[in-house]
């Protein structure tokens, strides 16, 4: 969708239609008011001569525009590009969202991507209209807004938690971006401030349609006792973050997800929110996906019946890769049992459990150094699991927001005992590749048989080519059909 910003007429037409599907994909800036809005803003669209379009909120802010107080463009869903693009710009955007610039600076971000600061600035300015500093500033401003509106913490603490170097810089940025002081913003907020230390409650916006029930069902059948819990329409788990531990509760609502976070350190707020959004695939463009797959003769009926299905991501790439290895030759039930044993034996107990969520998933370093006899005692295949854990620990394999997927999956497949299904599953959920396809999956065969399709390798290979570039979404449609 990035080309749409260069097509003024398309952007203007979509803005006139107030289609929420394009919220976050581009932003409207009005030169007469110096405000920028999301495409679905209910305000009257300005005349053509007073309008321009930007690919990111940071680009609009860098050009001197302030966020509209009516449509809150800074809170719109993100562009789906930044979840699945495997190039360096996509990886850079994901790393900025994960807080890399705040923790390591622009030089740290450039080092992760393998090129110079100057080249990084030029690349991002050309692609998204803003420098790494401007993108990080926009994220800090949004994090600050969440803390001001959702907590009772002092503004000095909020400034530090959001990544600002001083209260003066915090005040100036809030005023510059939102045309409000922090005090005015808190006064205008219609949310009750949480009085519990470390708790933030916010709403994660998404594009409709959103099949939350199917998403929760997917997570529920794979939820590991002690690590995750799905009950009462809410998903709960603990997160390992840069500055401490977080516990999250995610409850789908109308056009959004209610997110309650209990954090050891508020500096992890932006990263925790980004990971929750990737877990639930909230930045997807479901209408574009349904439009492409809904015409297919085999799965078109499934897609038209459930157009809002998402491909669940993950909150921790190392965890997902290790769990994929545990489940590569096991049923869902067996994989859950084995993973629960691993978590109970090697996982870190939470100081404050949340119901049945009692542990963190064990780190790769802990598993790499564990006694091999302990794996045998748990009935686990040690070799591929410990080899992968060792390579995740020393950085030979990286499954995170800034990794090169091709390089990571190539190294993953080089580990003895790890096959193509595991690599495809990691690509699908760890790297959010919309075209990943776990060939040979037993569930896919059963679903295709139920639809009356031949399941020999040649027929399946021919069939899946029709679903490009959305094969991962086709997979979720077929898996979901087994539940219905």
mmCIF file of C-alpha atoms in Angstrom, residues 11-219:
data_model
loop_
_atom_site.group_PDB
_atom_site.id
_atom_site.type_symbol
_atom_site.label_atom_id
_atom_site.label_comp_id
_atom_site.label_asym_id
_atom_site.label_seq_id
_atom_site.Cartn_x
_atom_site.Cartn_y
_atom_site.Cartn_z
ATOM 1 C CA UNK A 11 -5.837 9.139 -1.211
ATOM 2 C CA UNK A 12 -8.282 12.005 -1.544
ATOM 3 C CA UNK A 13 -11.076 9.713 -2.764
ATOM 4 C CA UNK A 14 -10.481 7.286 0.119
ATOM 5 C CA UNK A 15 -10.454 10.194 2.575
ATOM 6 C CA UNK A 16 -13.816 11.394 1.243
ATOM 7 C CA UNK A 17 -15.233 7.885 1.770
ATOM 8 C CA UNK A 18 -13.963 7.909 5.397
ATOM 9 C CA UNK A 19 -13.016 4.246 5.029
ATOM 10 C CA UNK A 20 -11.468 3.083 8.356
ATOM 11 C CA UNK A 21 -9.647 0.325 6.484
ATOM 12 C CA UNK A 22 -6.956 2.862 5.574
ATOM 13 C CA UNK A 23 -6.433 4.272 9.076
ATOM 14 C CA UNK A 24 -2.718 3.999 9.787
ATOM 15 C CA UNK A 25 -1.796 3.239 6.176
ATOM 16 C CA UNK A 26 -1.649 6.937 5.314
ATOM 17 C CA UNK A 27 -2.393 10.222 7.083
ATOM 18 C CA UNK A 28 -4.178 13.373 5.893
ATOM 19 C CA UNK A 29 -2.465 16.689 6.626
ATOM 20 C CA UNK A 30 -4.386 19.965 6.234
ATOM 21 C CA UNK A 31 -2.166 22.936 5.541
ATOM 22 C CA UNK A 32 -4.771 25.540 6.563
ATOM 23 C CA UNK A 33 -5.224 24.139 10.101
ATOM 24 C CA UNK A 34 -1.767 22.494 10.451
ATOM 25 C CA UNK A 35 -3.507 19.313 11.707
ATOM 26 C CA UNK A 36 -3.130 15.727 10.523
ATOM 27 C CA UNK A 37 -5.910 13.127 10.693
ATOM 28 C CA UNK A 38 -6.678 9.502 9.965
ATOM 29 C CA UNK A 39 -8.687 8.803 6.734
ATOM 30 C CA UNK A 40 -11.856 7.986 8.711
ATOM 31 C CA UNK A 41 -11.876 11.307 10.593
ATOM 32 C CA UNK A 42 -15.491 12.557 10.835
ATOM 33 C CA UNK A 43 -14.423 16.149 10.233
ATOM 34 C CA UNK A 44 -15.245 17.686 6.876
ATOM 35 C CA UNK A 45 -12.544 16.951 4.317
ATOM 36 C CA UNK A 46 -10.600 20.053 3.258
ATOM 37 C CA UNK A 47 -10.397 21.155 -0.357
ATOM 38 C CA UNK A 48 -7.703 19.615 -2.507
ATOM 39 C CA UNK A 49 -5.392 22.635 -2.487
ATOM 40 C CA UNK A 50 -5.114 22.449 1.324
ATOM 41 C CA UNK A 51 -4.410 18.712 1.637
ATOM 42 C CA UNK A 52 -1.316 16.524 1.466
ATOM 43 C CA UNK A 53 -0.678 12.941 2.534
ATOM 44 C CA UNK A 54 2.025 11.240 4.601
ATOM 45 C CA UNK A 55 2.889 7.539 5.077
ATOM 46 C CA UNK A 56 3.482 7.827 8.849
ATOM 47 C CA UNK A 57 2.404 9.985 11.761
ATOM 48 C CA UNK A 58 6.074 10.777 12.361
ATOM 49 C CA UNK A 59 6.399 12.188 8.836
ATOM 50 C CA UNK A 60 3.400 14.462 9.414
ATOM 51 C CA UNK A 61 4.793 15.588 12.760
ATOM 52 C CA UNK A 62 8.212 16.269 11.225
ATOM 53 C CA UNK A 63 6.503 18.500 8.657
ATOM 54 C CA UNK A 64 5.012 20.592 11.480
ATOM 55 C CA UNK A 65 1.493 19.148 11.715
ATOM 56 C CA UNK A 66 -0.288 18.353 14.999
ATOM 57 C CA UNK A 67 -2.550 15.414 15.766
ATOM 58 C CA UNK A 68 -6.290 15.994 15.368
ATOM 59 C CA UNK A 69 -8.011 15.920 18.758
ATOM 60 C CA UNK A 70 -11.169 14.469 17.232
ATOM 61 C CA UNK A 71 -9.928 11.336 15.425
ATOM 62 C CA UNK A 72 -6.692 10.710 17.405
ATOM 63 C CA UNK A 73 -4.560 9.616 14.405
ATOM 64 C CA UNK A 74 -1.651 8.614 16.660
ATOM 65 C CA UNK A 75 -3.865 5.836 18.088
ATOM 66 C CA UNK A 76 -4.868 4.344 14.716
ATOM 67 C CA UNK A 77 -3.818 0.791 13.750
ATOM 68 C CA UNK A 78 -0.379 0.522 12.194
ATOM 69 C CA UNK A 79 0.397 -0.226 8.580
ATOM 70 C CA UNK A 80 0.447 -3.978 7.858
ATOM 71 C CA UNK A 81 3.647 -3.392 5.885
ATOM 72 C CA UNK A 82 5.728 -3.052 9.048
ATOM 73 C CA UNK A 83 4.674 -6.489 10.315
ATOM 74 C CA UNK A 84 5.588 -8.571 7.307
ATOM 75 C CA UNK A 85 8.076 -6.626 5.169
ATOM 76 C CA UNK A 86 11.376 -8.510 5.395
ATOM 77 C CA UNK A 87 13.552 -5.730 3.957
ATOM 78 C CA UNK A 88 15.670 -3.433 6.079
ATOM 79 C CA UNK A 89 13.046 -0.684 6.255
ATOM 80 C CA UNK A 90 10.441 -3.094 7.620
ATOM 81 C CA UNK A 91 12.936 -4.490 10.107
ATOM 82 C CA UNK A 92 13.958 -0.971 11.147
ATOM 83 C CA UNK A 93 10.328 0.016 11.776
ATOM 84 C CA UNK A 94 9.760 -3.081 13.919
ATOM 85 C CA UNK A 95 12.928 -2.442 15.923
ATOM 86 C CA UNK A 96 11.936 1.182 16.525
ATOM 87 C CA UNK A 97 8.542 -0.066 17.702
ATOM 88 C CA UNK A 98 10.306 -2.445 20.051
ATOM 89 C CA UNK A 99 12.201 0.459 21.642
ATOM 90 C CA UNK A 100 15.671 -0.115 20.157
ATOM 91 C CA UNK A 101 16.359 3.599 19.514
ATOM 92 C CA UNK A 102 15.452 4.527 23.104
ATOM 93 C CA UNK A 103 17.687 1.779 24.503
ATOM 94 C CA UNK A 104 20.623 1.780 22.074
ATOM 95 C CA UNK A 105 20.317 4.987 20.057
ATOM 96 C CA UNK A 106 20.307 5.375 16.271
ATOM 97 C CA UNK A 107 23.796 3.871 16.068
ATOM 98 C CA UNK A 108 22.555 0.749 17.852
ATOM 99 C CA UNK A 109 19.670 0.457 15.409
ATOM 100 C CA UNK A 110 22.001 0.857 12.426
ATOM 101 C CA UNK A 111 24.362 -1.762 13.836
ATOM 102 C CA UNK A 112 21.507 -4.270 14.189
ATOM 103 C CA UNK A 113 20.629 -3.732 10.530
ATOM 104 C CA UNK A 114 24.207 -3.837 9.289
ATOM 105 C CA UNK A 115 24.789 -0.391 7.797
ATOM 106 C CA UNK A 116 25.796 3.163 8.691
ATOM 107 C CA UNK A 117 23.761 5.765 10.567
ATOM 108 C CA UNK A 118 23.786 7.990 7.488
ATOM 109 C CA UNK A 119 22.462 5.286 5.188
ATOM 110 C CA UNK A 120 19.760 4.393 7.724
ATOM 111 C CA UNK A 121 18.585 8.003 7.915
ATOM 112 C CA UNK A 122 18.522 8.318 4.127
ATOM 113 C CA UNK A 123 16.659 5.032 3.670
ATOM 114 C CA UNK A 124 13.939 5.807 6.215
ATOM 115 C CA UNK A 125 13.508 9.388 5.007
ATOM 116 C CA UNK A 126 12.977 8.145 1.447
ATOM 117 C CA UNK A 127 10.647 5.278 2.387
ATOM 118 C CA UNK A 128 8.552 6.599 5.284
ATOM 119 C CA UNK A 129 9.193 10.327 5.234
ATOM 120 C CA UNK A 130 10.860 10.559 8.637
ATOM 121 C CA UNK A 131 14.254 9.989 10.238
ATOM 122 C CA UNK A 132 14.874 7.345 12.936
ATOM 123 C CA UNK A 133 14.911 10.140 15.543
ATOM 124 C CA UNK A 134 11.542 11.478 14.340
ATOM 125 C CA UNK A 135 10.001 8.001 14.322
ATOM 126 C CA UNK A 136 11.255 7.334 17.846
ATOM 127 C CA UNK A 137 10.011 10.773 18.964
ATOM 128 C CA UNK A 138 6.518 10.002 17.633
ATOM 129 C CA UNK A 139 6.536 6.715 19.500
ATOM 130 C CA UNK A 140 7.680 8.406 22.721
ATOM 131 C CA UNK A 141 4.880 10.944 22.357
ATOM 132 C CA UNK A 142 2.309 8.184 21.928
ATOM 133 C CA UNK A 143 3.703 6.274 24.923
ATOM 134 C CA UNK A 144 3.572 9.456 26.988
ATOM 135 C CA UNK A 145 -0.060 9.980 25.983
ATOM 136 C CA UNK A 146 -0.924 6.462 27.139
ATOM 137 C CA UNK A 147 0.773 7.040 30.494
ATOM 138 C CA UNK A 148 -0.871 10.440 30.992
ATOM 139 C CA UNK A 149 -4.341 9.158 30.174
ATOM 140 C CA UNK A 150 -4.166 5.654 31.666
ATOM 141 C CA UNK A 151 -2.218 6.067 34.903
ATOM 142 C CA UNK A 152 -2.011 8.375 37.886
ATOM 143 C CA UNK A 153 1.786 8.574 37.772
ATOM 144 C CA UNK A 154 3.495 11.950 38.043
ATOM 145 C CA UNK A 155 4.482 13.691 34.824
ATOM 146 C CA UNK A 156 8.153 13.478 35.780
ATOM 147 C CA UNK A 157 7.885 9.688 36.078
ATOM 148 C CA UNK A 158 5.855 9.522 32.872
ATOM 149 C CA UNK A 159 8.533 11.500 31.032
ATOM 150 C CA UNK A 160 11.253 9.092 32.151
ATOM 151 C CA UNK A 161 9.153 6.008 31.375
ATOM 152 C CA UNK A 162 8.304 7.257 27.888
ATOM 153 C CA UNK A 163 11.997 7.759 27.078
ATOM 154 C CA UNK A 164 12.358 11.529 27.354
ATOM 155 C CA UNK A 165 15.597 12.950 28.727
ATOM 156 C CA UNK A 166 13.938 15.745 30.678
ATOM 157 C CA UNK A 167 10.531 16.981 31.814
ATOM 158 C CA UNK A 168 11.055 20.107 29.703
ATOM 159 C CA UNK A 169 11.517 17.969 26.566
ATOM 160 C CA UNK A 170 8.453 15.905 27.577
ATOM 161 C CA UNK A 171 6.258 19.006 28.027
ATOM 162 C CA UNK A 172 7.453 20.574 24.776
ATOM 163 C CA UNK A 173 6.874 17.416 22.735
ATOM 164 C CA UNK A 174 3.365 16.831 24.104
ATOM 165 C CA UNK A 175 2.449 20.440 23.360
ATOM 166 C CA UNK A 176 4.014 20.304 19.909
ATOM 167 C CA UNK A 177 2.421 16.984 18.843
ATOM 168 C CA UNK A 178 -0.998 17.212 20.487
ATOM 169 C CA UNK A 179 -1.439 20.967 21.069
ATOM 170 C CA UNK A 180 -2.211 20.179 24.721
ATOM 171 C CA UNK A 181 -0.208 20.328 27.898
ATOM 172 C CA UNK A 182 0.126 17.077 29.891
ATOM 173 C CA UNK A 183 -2.245 18.516 32.501
ATOM 174 C CA UNK A 184 -4.864 19.389 29.873
ATOM 175 C CA UNK A 185 -4.523 15.963 28.307
ATOM 176 C CA UNK A 186 -5.106 14.188 31.625
ATOM 177 C CA UNK A 187 -8.066 16.438 32.405
ATOM 178 C CA UNK A 188 -9.674 15.729 29.007
ATOM 179 C CA UNK A 189 -9.207 11.959 29.283
ATOM 180 C CA UNK A 190 -12.452 10.038 29.724
ATOM 181 C CA UNK A 191 -10.647 7.085 31.304
ATOM 182 C CA UNK A 192 -10.332 6.584 35.025
ATOM 183 C CA UNK A 193 -6.673 6.649 36.034
ATOM 184 C CA UNK A 194 -5.450 3.412 37.534
ATOM 185 C CA UNK A 195 -4.349 3.693 41.136
ATOM 186 C CA UNK A 196 -2.578 0.306 41.149
ATOM 187 C CA UNK A 197 1.205 0.702 40.893
ATOM 188 C CA UNK A 198 2.584 -0.479 37.572
ATOM 189 C CA UNK A 199 -0.823 -0.981 35.904
ATOM 190 C CA UNK A 200 -1.764 0.533 32.544
ATOM 191 C CA UNK A 201 -5.125 -0.022 30.869
ATOM 192 C CA UNK A 202 -5.527 0.946 27.232
ATOM 193 C CA UNK A 203 -7.408 0.111 24.065
ATOM 194 C CA UNK A 204 -5.642 -1.424 21.058
ATOM 195 C CA UNK A 205 -7.439 -0.417 17.869
ATOM 196 C CA UNK A 206 -7.799 -2.762 14.916
ATOM 197 C CA UNK A 207 -9.386 -2.897 11.481
ATOM 198 C CA UNK A 208 -12.753 -4.565 11.008
ATOM 199 C CA UNK A 209 -13.800 -7.256 10.463
ATOM 200 C CA UNK A 210 -12.009 -8.856 13.397
ATOM 201 C CA UNK A 211 -12.858 -12.472 14.285
ATOM 202 C CA UNK A 212 -11.833 -12.318 17.928
ATOM 203 C CA UNK A 213 -13.587 -15.575 18.860
ATOM 204 C CA UNK A 214 -11.540 -17.608 16.376
ATOM 205 C CA UNK A 215 -8.336 -15.887 17.469
ATOM 206 C CA UNK A 216 -8.972 -16.699 21.140
ATOM 207 C CA UNK A 217 -9.835 -20.276 20.199
ATOM 208 C CA UNK A 218 -6.533 -20.624 18.332
ATOM 209 C CA UNK A 219 -4.622 -19.384 21.374
#
